[in-house]
GROMACS .gro file of C-alpha atoms in nm:
model
  274
    1MET     CA    1   0.025  -0.012  -0.004
    2ALA     CA    2   0.148   0.321  -0.118
    3THR     CA    3   0.016   0.627   0.131
    4TYR     CA    4   0.031   0.951  -0.063
    5PHE     CA    5  -0.082   1.265   0.065
    6VAL     CA    6  -0.235   1.532  -0.224
    7GLY     CA    7  -0.195   1.958  -0.200
    8ASP     CA    8  -0.459   2.259  -0.273
    9ILE     CA    9  -0.627   2.095  -0.582
   10GLN     CA   10  -0.909   2.392  -0.604
   11GLY     CA   11  -1.056   2.253  -0.834
   12CYS     CA   12  -0.809   2.150  -1.092
   13PHE     CA   13  -0.933   1.803  -1.126
   14ASP     CA   14  -0.766   1.762  -1.489
   15GLU     CA   15  -0.455   1.788  -1.348
   16LEU     CA   16  -0.460   1.564  -1.028
   17MET     CA   17  -0.546   1.301  -1.221
   18ALA     CA   18  -0.225   1.386  -1.474
   19VAL     CA   19  -0.055   1.255  -1.085
   20LEU     CA   20  -0.214   1.065  -1.000
   21ASP     CA   21  -0.155   0.852  -1.324
   22LYS     CA   22   0.215   0.910  -1.281
   23VAL     CA   23   0.261   0.746  -0.940
   24ASP     CA   24  -0.027   0.441  -1.053
   25PHE     CA   25  -0.249   0.576  -0.802
   26ASN     CA   26  -0.503   0.223  -0.729
   27PRO     CA   27  -0.768   0.293  -0.492
   28SER     CA   28  -0.785  -0.070  -0.396
   29ARG     CA   29  -0.452  -0.050  -0.265
   30ASP     CA   30  -0.317   0.319  -0.231
   31GLN     CA   31  -0.484   0.571  -0.014
   32LEU     CA   32  -0.554   0.981  -0.151
   33TRP     CA   33  -0.480   1.222   0.119
   34ALA     CA   34  -0.603   1.533   0.082
   35VAL     CA   35  -0.482   1.940   0.277
   36GLY     CA   36  -0.829   2.073   0.193
   37ASP     CA   37  -0.949   2.341  -0.012
   38LEU     CA   38  -1.065   2.102  -0.322
   39VAL     CA   39  -1.279   2.312  -0.473
   40ALA     CA   40  -1.293   2.670  -0.587
   41ARG     CA   41  -0.996   2.784  -0.896
   42GLY     CA   42  -0.980   2.551  -1.099
   43GLU     CA   43  -1.280   2.420  -1.409
   44GLY     CA   44  -1.344   2.094  -1.241
   45SER     CA   45  -1.489   2.151  -0.877
   46LEU     CA   46  -1.753   1.944  -0.936
   47GLU     CA   47  -1.543   1.612  -1.059
   48THR     CA   48  -1.285   1.678  -0.816
   49LEU     CA   49  -1.555   1.652  -0.469
   50HIS     CA   50  -1.744   1.361  -0.739
   51TYR     CA   51  -1.437   1.163  -0.787
   52LEU     CA   52  -1.297   1.154  -0.321
   53ARG     CA   53  -1.586   1.112  -0.260
   54SER     CA   54  -1.547   0.769  -0.487
   55LEU     CA   55  -1.299   0.664  -0.307
   56GLY     CA   56  -1.448   0.604  -0.010
   57GLU     CA   57  -1.176   0.550   0.235
   58SER     CA   58  -0.958   0.481   0.018
   59ALA     CA   59  -0.945   0.884   0.053
   60GLN     CA   60  -0.750   1.138   0.359
   61VAL     CA   61  -0.957   1.493   0.327
   62VAL     CA   62  -0.978   1.805   0.545
   63LEU     CA   63  -1.190   2.117   0.551
   64GLY     CA   64  -1.024   2.404   0.333
   65ASN     CA   65  -1.114   2.748   0.359
   66HIS     CA   66  -1.278   2.736   0.045
   67ASP     CA   67  -1.440   2.380   0.110
   68LEU     CA   68  -1.593   2.569   0.422
   69HIS     CA   69  -1.686   2.918   0.210
   70LEU     CA   70  -1.856   2.650  -0.008
   71LEU     CA   71  -2.131   2.547   0.267
   72ALA     CA   72  -2.206   2.956   0.282
   73VAL     CA   73  -2.256   2.988  -0.077
   74GLN     CA   74  -2.454   2.649  -0.148
   75LYS     CA   75  -2.680   2.836   0.109
   76GLY     CA   76  -2.783   3.164   0.000
   77LEU     CA   77  -2.515   3.352   0.307
   78LYS     CA   78  -2.254   3.433   0.073
   79ARG     CA   79  -2.127   3.471  -0.323
   80ALA     CA   80  -1.894   3.308  -0.542
   81ASN     CA   81  -1.526   3.518  -0.565
   82PRO     CA   82  -1.582   3.561  -0.893
   83LYS     CA   83  -1.261   3.408  -1.003
   84ASP     CA   84  -1.423   3.108  -0.860
   85ASN     CA   85  -1.515   2.826  -1.110
   86LEU     CA   86  -1.845   2.711  -0.912
   87GLN     CA   87  -2.108   2.756  -1.126
   88SER     CA   88  -2.073   2.426  -1.233
   89LEU     CA   89  -2.107   2.230  -0.916
   90LEU     CA   90  -2.440   2.525  -0.766
   91LYS     CA   91  -2.628   2.369  -0.985
   92ALA     CA   92  -2.479   1.965  -0.994
   93ASN     CA   93  -2.869   1.808  -0.866
   94ASP     CA   94  -2.671   1.624  -0.647
   95LEU     CA   95  -2.537   1.961  -0.486
   96PRO     CA   96  -2.690   1.843  -0.160
   97GLU     CA   97  -2.537   1.532  -0.103
   98LEU     CA   98  -2.217   1.650  -0.179
   99ILE     CA   99  -2.235   1.951   0.070
  100ASP     CA  100  -2.318   1.661   0.368
  101TRP     CA  101  -1.999   1.472   0.269
  102LEU     CA  102  -1.795   1.776   0.340
  103ARG     CA  103  -1.910   1.879   0.616
  104ALA     CA  104  -1.878   1.516   0.723
  105GLN     CA  105  -1.493   1.572   0.705
  106PRO     CA  106  -1.269   1.725   1.016
  107LEU     CA  107  -1.080   1.972   0.985
  108TYR     CA  108  -0.785   1.732   1.092
  109ARG     CA  109  -0.635   1.357   1.069
  110PHE     CA  110  -0.388   1.159   1.264
  111ASP     CA  111  -0.218   0.936   1.121
  112GLU     CA  112  -0.042   0.774   1.479
  113SER     CA  113   0.159   0.533   1.283
  114SER     CA  114   0.355   0.766   1.125
  115LYS     CA  115   0.296   1.032   1.361
  116ILE     CA  116   0.144   1.209   1.044
  117ILE     CA  117  -0.102   1.548   1.068
  118MET     CA  118  -0.276   1.691   0.815
  119THR     CA  119  -0.475   2.008   0.767
  120HIS     CA  120  -0.539   2.281   0.629
  121ALA     CA  121  -0.293   2.561   0.709
  122GLY     CA  122  -0.107   2.433   1.072
  123VAL     CA  123  -0.092   2.386   1.349
  124PRO     CA  124  -0.040   2.658   1.638
  125PRO     CA  125   0.214   2.593   1.785
  126HIS     CA  126   0.073   2.646   2.171
  127TRP     CA  127  -0.176   2.320   2.069
  128SER     CA  128  -0.083   1.994   2.184
  129LEU     CA  129  -0.199   1.687   1.982
  130GLN     CA  130  -0.519   1.602   2.232
  131LYS     CA  131  -0.628   2.010   2.221
  132LEU     CA  132  -0.593   1.992   1.898
  133GLN     CA  133  -0.816   1.739   1.876
  134LEU     CA  134  -1.070   1.831   2.172
  135ARG     CA  135  -1.077   2.191   1.985
  136ALA     CA  136  -1.148   2.033   1.579
  137ASP     CA  137  -1.349   1.793   1.715
  138ALA     CA  138  -1.608   2.052   1.877
  139VAL     CA  139  -1.677   2.199   1.591
  140SER     CA  140  -1.685   1.896   1.345
  141GLU     CA  141  -1.955   1.797   1.530
  142VAL     CA  142  -2.152   2.165   1.482
  143LEU     CA  143  -2.046   2.122   1.104
  144GLN     CA  144  -2.271   1.795   1.132
  145SER     CA  145  -2.516   1.879   1.312
  146ASP     CA  146  -2.886   1.972   1.171
  147ASP     CA  147  -2.852   2.331   1.237
  148TYR     CA  148  -2.506   2.375   1.155
  149ILE     CA  149  -2.581   2.643   0.974
  150GLU     CA  150  -2.738   2.859   1.199
  151ARG     CA  151  -2.489   2.723   1.490
  152LEU     CA  152  -2.136   2.811   1.286
  153ILE     CA  153  -2.188   2.946   0.885
  154SER     CA  154  -2.400   3.220   0.949
  155GLN     CA  155  -2.098   3.360   1.191
  156MET     CA  156  -1.794   3.195   1.148
  157TYR     CA  157  -1.657   3.473   0.856
  158THR     CA  158  -1.481   3.736   1.088
  159ASP     CA  159  -1.136   3.845   1.196
  160ASN     CA  160  -1.230   3.951   1.603
  161VAL     CA  161  -1.114   3.644   1.674
  162ALA     CA  162  -0.717   3.623   1.653
  163ASP     CA  163  -0.590   3.526   1.968
  164ASP     CA  164  -0.742   3.238   2.213
  165ARG     CA  165  -0.760   3.316   2.511
  166GLY     CA  166  -0.942   3.136   2.780
  167ASP     CA  167  -1.257   3.412   2.801
  168MET     CA  168  -1.415   3.309   2.478
  169THR     CA  169  -1.720   3.192   2.394
  170GLU     CA  170  -1.885   2.821   2.307
  171LEU     CA  171  -1.922   3.001   1.908
  172GLU     CA  172  -1.580   3.219   1.987
  173HIS     CA  173  -1.353   2.874   2.022
  174HIS     CA  174  -1.490   2.715   1.666
  175ILE     CA  175  -1.429   3.045   1.534
  176TYR     CA  176  -1.042   3.033   1.680
  177CYS     CA  177  -1.020   2.690   1.488
  178ILE     CA  178  -1.148   2.738   1.151
  179ASN     CA  179  -0.885   3.037   1.173
  180ALA     CA  180  -0.614   2.888   1.205
  181LEU     CA  181  -0.629   2.511   1.104
  182THR     CA  182  -0.768   2.727   0.781
  183ARG     CA  183  -0.645   3.094   0.747
  184MET     CA  184  -0.281   3.096   0.924
  185ARG     CA  185   0.020   3.152   0.779
  186TYR     CA  186   0.198   3.410   1.058
  187LEU     CA  187   0.137   3.487   1.410
  188SER     CA  188   0.281   3.819   1.640
  189PRO     CA  189   0.466   3.674   1.939
  190ASN     CA  190   0.207   3.704   2.149
  191GLY     CA  191   0.048   3.449   1.886
  192HIS     CA  192  -0.191   3.693   1.728
  193LEU     CA  193  -0.280   3.576   1.417
  194ASP     CA  194  -0.291   3.789   1.058
  195PHE     CA  195  -0.510   3.737   0.889
  196ALA     CA  196  -0.368   3.995   0.527
  197CYS     CA  197  -0.034   3.908   0.482
  198LYS     CA  198   0.016   3.637   0.237
  199MET     CA  199   0.355   3.693   0.095
  200PRO     CA  200   0.610   3.443   0.144
  201PRO     CA  201   0.857   3.445   0.432
  202GLU     CA  202   1.132   3.650   0.250
  203GLN     CA  203   1.006   3.907   0.173
  204VAL     CA  204   0.834   3.977   0.479
  205ASP     CA  205   1.026   4.298   0.668
  206ASP     CA  206   0.805   4.338   0.955
  207PRO     CA  207   0.975   4.225   1.274
  208ALA     CA  208   0.646   4.101   1.476
  209LEU     CA  209   0.518   3.841   1.220
  210SER     CA  210   0.699   3.522   1.218
  211PRO     CA  211   0.567   3.238   1.019
  212TRP     CA  212   0.357   2.984   1.278
  213PHE     CA  213   0.605   2.677   1.239
  214THR     CA  214   0.875   2.882   1.268
  215TYR     CA  215   0.800   2.911   1.646
  216ALA     CA  216   0.842   2.708   1.941
  217SER     CA  217   0.594   2.374   1.945
  218GLU     CA  218   0.387   2.149   2.086
  219THR     CA  219   0.283   1.957   1.752
  220HIS     CA  220   0.626   1.949   1.585
  221PRO     CA  221   0.919   1.803   1.575
  222LYS     CA  222   0.751   1.540   1.822
  223TYR     CA  223   0.517   1.461   1.495
  224THR     CA  224   0.525   1.611   1.096
  225LEU     CA  225   0.304   1.818   0.993
  226VAL     CA  226   0.180   1.845   0.649
  227PHE     CA  227  -0.105   2.107   0.544
  228GLY     CA  228  -0.117   2.357   0.172
  229HIS     CA  229  -0.295   2.729   0.212
  230TRP     CA  230   0.083   2.866   0.161
  231ALA     CA  231   0.094   2.843  -0.261
  232ALA     CA  232   0.336   3.139  -0.178
  233LEU     CA  233   0.593   2.901  -0.013
  234MET     CA  234   0.588   2.682  -0.262
  235GLY     CA  235   0.690   2.398  -0.070
  236ASN     CA  236   0.991   2.563   0.120
  237VAL     CA  237   0.943   2.482   0.497
  238PRO     CA  238   1.303   2.479   0.757
  239SER     CA  239   1.214   2.101   0.821
  240GLU     CA  240   1.182   1.782   0.689
  241SER     CA  241   0.888   1.674   0.925
  242LEU     CA  242   0.720   1.949   0.808
  243HIS     CA  243   0.521   1.871   0.446
  244ALA     CA  244   0.389   2.226   0.276
  245LEU     CA  245   0.192   2.095  -0.028
  246ASP     CA  246   0.049   2.362  -0.149
  247THR     CA  247   0.211   2.483  -0.455
  248GLY     CA  248  -0.047   2.680  -0.650
  249CYS     CA  249  -0.149   2.461  -0.928
  250CYS     CA  250  -0.512   2.691  -0.963
  251TRP     CA  251  -0.217   3.037  -0.993
  252GLY     CA  252  -0.071   2.850  -1.322
  253GLU     CA  253   0.233   2.712  -1.126
  254HIS     CA  254   0.176   2.313  -1.015
  255LEU     CA  255  -0.014   2.080  -0.798
  256THR     CA  256   0.247   1.795  -0.580
  257LEU     CA  257   0.155   1.470  -0.436
  258TRP     CA  258   0.377   1.343  -0.208
  259HIS     CA  259   0.466   0.991  -0.189
  260LYS     CA  260   0.446   0.956   0.238
  261GLU     CA  261   0.683   0.555   0.225
  262SER     CA  262   1.003   0.742  -0.004
  263ASP     CA  263   0.919   1.056   0.078
  264GLN     CA  264   0.929   1.205  -0.234
  265LYS     CA  265   0.748   1.448  -0.411
  266ILE     CA  266   0.577   1.368  -0.692
  267THR     CA  267   0.452   1.740  -0.935
  268GLN     CA  268   0.159   1.781  -1.246
  269LYS     CA  269   0.246   2.144  -1.383
  270ARG     CA  270  -0.115   2.335  -1.411
  271LEU     CA  271  -0.256   2.220  -1.770
  272LYS     CA  272  -0.300   2.405  -2.046
  273LYS     CA  273  -0.706   2.526  -2.130
  274SER     CA  274  -0.825   2.455  -2.510
   0.00000   0.00000   0.00000
């Protein structure tokens, strides 16, 4: 059995199929772990969800910020970004079933045998594995409830919950968890999430901002952390036990697949559309 981790697909379905063909991926024997942001900018968001859903237990998926945004768009709470290609997905007859499948996906995956944690954007440095599980599982419980829109989706859009304080309400805990696990890039020294800066670290001259993975961590390097979300990194991270897999396929770069057993990266350049 081979285990593959893939970066942000963002609806780039043809590129996903191409890179999986390169490794002769077979869902009857192999597993595909996806770091989230399954949908949005590429032309094949509907096909991507159909494919991943069809894999059953051979697909291990986490939710990204674009996937959560889809939940709000589908209910009319938000408009689709003009740069997204969600028209065919939003018109699909089985959209409700695909939304329910998405809601059932967690914010993290943990492979105990390999000591691998996968989230979309990373893990807050002050969180232990146990705290990650506790907080993310609480969000998943709400997402899988019948009133998930009222309890969470309609209220999760705020940059004001950027600090993990002890006096927060239950809703604020959920929002911080979503902000940290699906939107995090830079932190200030006191742990404050910065949502504005998306540049690569070498271009940032603000001494108050550092990448989240440069801080002393409760999870790393005890565990290998796999994440996406930050295309500007182009996979460049300072540790062999960090794997940044978003390499900007939807922006014209390439899709990255990490083969865990051989510790090799396989890439597929963005395909030109006719």
